[in-house]
Coordinates of C-alpha atoms and ligand atoms in Angstrom, one line a residue:
X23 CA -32.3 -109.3 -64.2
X24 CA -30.2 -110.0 -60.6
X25 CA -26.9 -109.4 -62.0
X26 CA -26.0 -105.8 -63.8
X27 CA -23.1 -106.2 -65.9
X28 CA -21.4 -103.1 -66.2
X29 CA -22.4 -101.4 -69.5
X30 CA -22.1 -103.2 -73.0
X31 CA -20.5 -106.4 -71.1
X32 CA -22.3 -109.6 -72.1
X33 CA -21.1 -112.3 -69.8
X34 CA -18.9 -112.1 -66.7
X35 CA -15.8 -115.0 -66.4
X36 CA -14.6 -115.7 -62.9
X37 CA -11.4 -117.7 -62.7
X38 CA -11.3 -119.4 -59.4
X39 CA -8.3 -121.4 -57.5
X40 CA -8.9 -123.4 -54.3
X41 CA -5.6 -123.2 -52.6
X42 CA -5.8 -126.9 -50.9
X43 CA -1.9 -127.4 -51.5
X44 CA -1.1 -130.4 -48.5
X45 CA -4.2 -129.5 -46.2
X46 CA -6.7 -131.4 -48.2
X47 CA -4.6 -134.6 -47.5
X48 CA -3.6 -134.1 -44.1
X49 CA -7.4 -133.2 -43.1
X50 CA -8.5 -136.5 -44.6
X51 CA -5.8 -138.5 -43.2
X52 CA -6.7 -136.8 -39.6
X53 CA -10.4 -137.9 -39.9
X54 CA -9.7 -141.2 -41.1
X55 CA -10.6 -141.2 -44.6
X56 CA -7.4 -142.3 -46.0
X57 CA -5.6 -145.1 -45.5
X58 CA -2.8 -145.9 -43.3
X59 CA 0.4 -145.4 -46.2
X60 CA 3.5 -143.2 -45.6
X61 CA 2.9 -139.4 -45.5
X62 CA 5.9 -137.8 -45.3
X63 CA 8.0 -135.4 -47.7
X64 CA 7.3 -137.0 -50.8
X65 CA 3.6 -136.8 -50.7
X66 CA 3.6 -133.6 -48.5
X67 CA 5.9 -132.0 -51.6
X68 CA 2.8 -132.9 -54.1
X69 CA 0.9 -129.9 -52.2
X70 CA 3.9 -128.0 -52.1
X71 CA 4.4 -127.7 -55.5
X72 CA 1.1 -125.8 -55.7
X73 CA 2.7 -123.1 -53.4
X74 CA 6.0 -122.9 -55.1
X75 CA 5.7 -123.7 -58.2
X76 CA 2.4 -123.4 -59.3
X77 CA 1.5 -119.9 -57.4
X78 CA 3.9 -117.9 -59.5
X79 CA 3.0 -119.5 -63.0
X80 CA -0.3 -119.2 -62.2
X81 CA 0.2 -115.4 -60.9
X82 CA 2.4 -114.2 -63.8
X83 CA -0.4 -115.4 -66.4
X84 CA -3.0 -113.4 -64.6
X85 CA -0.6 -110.1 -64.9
X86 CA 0.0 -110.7 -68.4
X87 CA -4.1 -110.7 -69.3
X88 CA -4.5 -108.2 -66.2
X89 CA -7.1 -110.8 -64.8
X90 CA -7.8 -110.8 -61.1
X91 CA -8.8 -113.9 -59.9
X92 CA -10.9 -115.4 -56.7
X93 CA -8.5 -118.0 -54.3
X94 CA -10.3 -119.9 -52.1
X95 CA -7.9 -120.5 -49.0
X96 CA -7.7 -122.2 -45.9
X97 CA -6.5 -120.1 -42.9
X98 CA -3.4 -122.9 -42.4
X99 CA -2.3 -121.8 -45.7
X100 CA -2.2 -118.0 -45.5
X101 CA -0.8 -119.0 -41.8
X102 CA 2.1 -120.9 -43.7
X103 CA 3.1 -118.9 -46.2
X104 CA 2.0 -115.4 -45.6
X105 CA 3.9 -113.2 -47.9
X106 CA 2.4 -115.5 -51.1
X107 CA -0.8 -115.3 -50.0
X108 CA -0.3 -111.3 -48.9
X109 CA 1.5 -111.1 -52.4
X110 CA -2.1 -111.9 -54.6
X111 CA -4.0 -109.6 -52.6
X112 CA -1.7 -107.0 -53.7
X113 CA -2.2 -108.0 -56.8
X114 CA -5.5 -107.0 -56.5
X115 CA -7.0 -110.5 -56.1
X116 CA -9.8 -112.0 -53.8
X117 CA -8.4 -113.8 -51.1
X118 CA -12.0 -116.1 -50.1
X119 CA -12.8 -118.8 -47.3
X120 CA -11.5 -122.6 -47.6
X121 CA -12.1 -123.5 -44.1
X122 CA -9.2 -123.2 -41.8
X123 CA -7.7 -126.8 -42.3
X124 CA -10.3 -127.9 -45.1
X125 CA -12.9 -129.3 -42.5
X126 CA -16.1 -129.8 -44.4
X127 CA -18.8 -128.2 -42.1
X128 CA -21.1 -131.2 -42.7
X129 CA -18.3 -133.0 -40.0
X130 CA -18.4 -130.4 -37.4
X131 CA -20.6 -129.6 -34.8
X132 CA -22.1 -126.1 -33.9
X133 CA -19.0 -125.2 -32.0
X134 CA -16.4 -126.2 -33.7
X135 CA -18.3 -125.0 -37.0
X136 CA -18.1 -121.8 -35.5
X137 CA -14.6 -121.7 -34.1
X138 CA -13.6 -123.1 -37.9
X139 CA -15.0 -120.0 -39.8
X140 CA -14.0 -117.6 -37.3
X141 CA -10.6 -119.0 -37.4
X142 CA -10.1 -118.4 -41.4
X143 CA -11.2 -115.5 -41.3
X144 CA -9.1 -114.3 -38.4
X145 CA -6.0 -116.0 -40.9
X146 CA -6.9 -114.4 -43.8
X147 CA -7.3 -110.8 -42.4
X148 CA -4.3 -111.0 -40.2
X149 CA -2.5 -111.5 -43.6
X150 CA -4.3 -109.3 -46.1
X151 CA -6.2 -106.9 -43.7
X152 CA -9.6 -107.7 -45.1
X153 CA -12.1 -110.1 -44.2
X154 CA -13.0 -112.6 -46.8
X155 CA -17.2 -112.3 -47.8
X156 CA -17.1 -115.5 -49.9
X157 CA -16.4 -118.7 -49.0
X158 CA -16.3 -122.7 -50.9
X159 CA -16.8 -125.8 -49.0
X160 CA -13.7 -127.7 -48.6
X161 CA -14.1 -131.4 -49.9
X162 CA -13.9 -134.4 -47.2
X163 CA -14.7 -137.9 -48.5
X164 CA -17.6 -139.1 -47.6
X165 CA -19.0 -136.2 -46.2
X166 CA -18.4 -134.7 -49.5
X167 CA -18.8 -130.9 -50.3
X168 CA -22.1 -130.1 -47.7
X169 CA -23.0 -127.4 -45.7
X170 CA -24.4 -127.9 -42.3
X171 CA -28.4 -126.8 -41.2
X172 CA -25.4 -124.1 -39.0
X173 CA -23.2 -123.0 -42.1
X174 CA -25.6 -120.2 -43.7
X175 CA -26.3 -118.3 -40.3
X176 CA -23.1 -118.5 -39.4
X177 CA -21.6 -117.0 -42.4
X178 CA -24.5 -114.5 -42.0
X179 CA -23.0 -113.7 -38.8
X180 CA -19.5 -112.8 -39.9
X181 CA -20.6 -111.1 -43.3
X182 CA -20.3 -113.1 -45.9
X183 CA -21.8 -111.9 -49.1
X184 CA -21.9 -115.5 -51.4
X185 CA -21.1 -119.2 -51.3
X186 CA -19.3 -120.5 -54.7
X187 CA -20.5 -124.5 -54.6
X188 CA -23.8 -125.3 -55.2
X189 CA -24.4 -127.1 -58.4
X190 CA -27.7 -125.5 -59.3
X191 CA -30.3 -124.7 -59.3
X192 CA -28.3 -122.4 -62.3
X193 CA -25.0 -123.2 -63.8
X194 CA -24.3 -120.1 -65.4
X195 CA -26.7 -117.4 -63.4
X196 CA -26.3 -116.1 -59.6
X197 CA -29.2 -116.8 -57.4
X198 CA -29.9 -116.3 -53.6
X199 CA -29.0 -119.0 -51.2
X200 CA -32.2 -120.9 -49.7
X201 CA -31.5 -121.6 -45.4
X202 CA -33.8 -124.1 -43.8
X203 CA -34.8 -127.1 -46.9
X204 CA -35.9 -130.3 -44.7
X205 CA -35.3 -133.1 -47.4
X206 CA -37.7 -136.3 -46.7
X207 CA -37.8 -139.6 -48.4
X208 CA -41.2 -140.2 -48.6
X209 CA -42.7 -137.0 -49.1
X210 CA -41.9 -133.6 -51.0
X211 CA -39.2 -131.6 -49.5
X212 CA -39.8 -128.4 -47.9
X213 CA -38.0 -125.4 -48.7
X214 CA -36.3 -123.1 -46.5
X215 CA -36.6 -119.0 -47.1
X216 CA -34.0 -116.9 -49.4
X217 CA -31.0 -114.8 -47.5
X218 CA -29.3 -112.0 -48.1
X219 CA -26.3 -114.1 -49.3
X220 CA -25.7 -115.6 -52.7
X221 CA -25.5 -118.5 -54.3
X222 CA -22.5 -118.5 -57.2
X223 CA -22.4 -122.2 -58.7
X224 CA -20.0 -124.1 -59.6
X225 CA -20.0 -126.7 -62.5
X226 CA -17.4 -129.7 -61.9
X227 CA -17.7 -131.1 -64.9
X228 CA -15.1 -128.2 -66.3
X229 CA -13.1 -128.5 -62.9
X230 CA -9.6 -129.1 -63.3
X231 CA -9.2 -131.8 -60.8
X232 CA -11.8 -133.9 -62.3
X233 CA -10.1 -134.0 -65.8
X234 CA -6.5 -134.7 -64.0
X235 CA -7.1 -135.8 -60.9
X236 CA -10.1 -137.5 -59.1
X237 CA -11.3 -140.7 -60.2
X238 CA -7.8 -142.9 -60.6
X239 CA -7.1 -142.8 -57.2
X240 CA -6.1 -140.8 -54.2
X241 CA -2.6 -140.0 -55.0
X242 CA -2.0 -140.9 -58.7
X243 CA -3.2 -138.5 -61.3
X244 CA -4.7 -139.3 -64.4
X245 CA -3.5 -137.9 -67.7
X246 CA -6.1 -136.2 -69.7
X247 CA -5.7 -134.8 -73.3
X248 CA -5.6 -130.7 -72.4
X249 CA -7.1 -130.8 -75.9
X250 CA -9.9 -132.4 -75.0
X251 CA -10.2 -130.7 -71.5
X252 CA -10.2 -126.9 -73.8
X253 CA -13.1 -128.7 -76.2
X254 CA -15.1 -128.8 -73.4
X255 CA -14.2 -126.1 -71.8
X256 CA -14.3 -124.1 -74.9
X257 CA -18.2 -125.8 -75.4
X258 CA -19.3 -124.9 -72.2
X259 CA -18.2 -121.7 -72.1
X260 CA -19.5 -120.9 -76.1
X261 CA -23.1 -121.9 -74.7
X262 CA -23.0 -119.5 -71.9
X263 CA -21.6 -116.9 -74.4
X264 CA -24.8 -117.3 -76.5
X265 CA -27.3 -118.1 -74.3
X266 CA -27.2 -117.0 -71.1
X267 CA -26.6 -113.5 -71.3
X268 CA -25.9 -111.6 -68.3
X269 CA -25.0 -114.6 -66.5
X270 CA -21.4 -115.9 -66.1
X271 CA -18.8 -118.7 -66.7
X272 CA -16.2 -120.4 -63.9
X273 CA -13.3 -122.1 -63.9
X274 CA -12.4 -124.3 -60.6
X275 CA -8.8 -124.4 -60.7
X276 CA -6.0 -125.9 -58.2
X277 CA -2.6 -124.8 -58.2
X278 CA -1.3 -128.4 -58.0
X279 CA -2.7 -129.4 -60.5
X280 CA -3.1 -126.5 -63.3
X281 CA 0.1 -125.2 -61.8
X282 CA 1.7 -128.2 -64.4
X283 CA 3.8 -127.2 -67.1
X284 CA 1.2 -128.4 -70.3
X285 CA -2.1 -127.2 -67.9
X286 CA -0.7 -123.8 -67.6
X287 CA -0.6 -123.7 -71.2
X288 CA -4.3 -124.5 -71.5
X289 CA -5.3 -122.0 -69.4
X290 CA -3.6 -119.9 -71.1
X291 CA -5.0 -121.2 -74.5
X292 CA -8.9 -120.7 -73.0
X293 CA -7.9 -117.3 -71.6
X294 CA -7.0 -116.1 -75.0
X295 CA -10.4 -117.7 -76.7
X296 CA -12.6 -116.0 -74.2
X297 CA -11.0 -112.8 -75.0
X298 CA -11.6 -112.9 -78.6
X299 CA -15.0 -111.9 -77.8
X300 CA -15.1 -108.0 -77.3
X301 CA -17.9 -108.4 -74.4
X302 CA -16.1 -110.1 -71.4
X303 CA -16.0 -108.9 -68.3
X304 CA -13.1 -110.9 -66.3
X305 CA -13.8 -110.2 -62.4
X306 CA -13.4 -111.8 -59.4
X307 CA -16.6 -113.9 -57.5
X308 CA -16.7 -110.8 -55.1
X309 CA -17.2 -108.0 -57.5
X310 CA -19.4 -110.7 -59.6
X311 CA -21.7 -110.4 -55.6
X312 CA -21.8 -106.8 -55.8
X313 CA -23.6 -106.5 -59.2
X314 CA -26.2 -108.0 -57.8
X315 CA -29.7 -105.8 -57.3
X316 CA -32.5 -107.1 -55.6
Ligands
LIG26 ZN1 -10.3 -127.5 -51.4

């Protein structure tokens, strides 16, 4: 079994936050993929809110279950607002990789790959004094959540113990990452060799932004029923429970969006289901990695 729980623990439960805040729409909007409307305060304050607003909620919940939690963060950010993002690492929470301005390494070339990672993590340990070792690929439509044939060796390079956004080929079990698949069309792919880095998944079909956010449109939010977002959460997270013992189960949060006054409720609602079962072992995506025996 990959993953050693410590002992009489049943199933880890990572809660993760991707601290996009404003970069994800000022990245898009510098690559073209949004459209030419005002961007000014108002929309600029819809990422701000994440910071402000949301960061504090969102921190004072994790105190009050002693959770520490795993927040994905581009370099701008921890750049722009230090002390919060100097504050969770205190805290005793994992401060990971977003990219420095939420580039998607898909878009970038070798270089500027390169220059990109080294960058965030350069931010990140100027501000918390440790390197980050995990990192989750920022979103850019159409290029979408994809690594480059570069992204694996180069977080190789500077350390990196896992990547958190692969769909599969698990949902809820840790497996190592595969460098080198060539993917053809008219014949079977062929896969690359396993590194020494892993592979935590992610599942966005219990992804915050997808039950308030994505698929209205760019800047208007849907409004989904937070009961029905805790059914399914609550679903998915009983089937892990039972069946995959020894594996785990991850929320993909965003400040700016679970930062909301009736979403911070909810995850507080799940937070107390999970813990009604005696076996739980909350950790961050980091110390999830280190469990890991070859
Ligand atoms: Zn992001």
């Amino acid at each position: 079994m990959p993953i050693e729980l410590p002992d009489g623990k049943r199933l880890a439960v990572c809660v993760s936050f991707d601290l996009d805040a404003w970069s994800i729409m000022l990245r898009m909007r510098a690559v073209g993929l949004l459209g030419k409307g005002n961007y000014g305060p108002i929309n600029f304050s819809r990422g701000e809110f994440g910071i402000v607003t949301g960061i504090p909620r969102i921190a004072a919940l994790l105190d009050k279950y002693n959770i520490k939690a795993t927040f994905f963060t581009p370099g701008v950010i921890a750049d722009t607002y230090p002390d919060m993002v100097r504050d969770l690492s205190r805290r005793g929470h994992e401060i990971a990789h977003h990219g420095y301005f939420h580039e998607c390494p898909a878009s970038l070339d070798e270089k500027a790959e390169r220059e990109s990672f080294q960058k965030g993590v350069d931010s990140i340990k100027r501000v918390t004094g440790k390197s980050p070792v995990g990192y989750r690929v920022p979103f850019e439509i159409p290029q979408a959540n994809e690594l480059s044939e570069h992204s694996v060796k180069i977080m190789m390079d500077l350390g990196f113990k896992y990547i958190s956004q692969h769909m599969g080929p698990y949902d809820f079990r840790v497996s190592k990452v595969r460098d080198g698949d060539v993917y053809h069309t008219d014949k079977p792919p062929e896969f690359g060799k396993e590194v020494s880095m892993l592979n935590i998944p992610v599942n966005e079909l219990i992804e915050d932004d997808l039950a308030y956010f994505l698929g209205v449109s760019t800047f208007y939010p849907k409004l989904d029923n937070p009961s029905k977002v805790l059914e399914i959460w609550k679903m998915d997270f009983d089937y892990a429970y039972q069946f995959e013992p020894n594996g785990f189960f991850a929320l993909v949060l965003h400040p700016e969006s679970t930062g909301r006054a009736h979403r911070i409720v909810l995850l507080e609602q799940t937070i107390q289901y999970i813990m009604q079962k005696p076996d739980i072992w909350f950790c961050t995506m980091e110390q999830l990695a280190d469990r890991w025996k070859d």
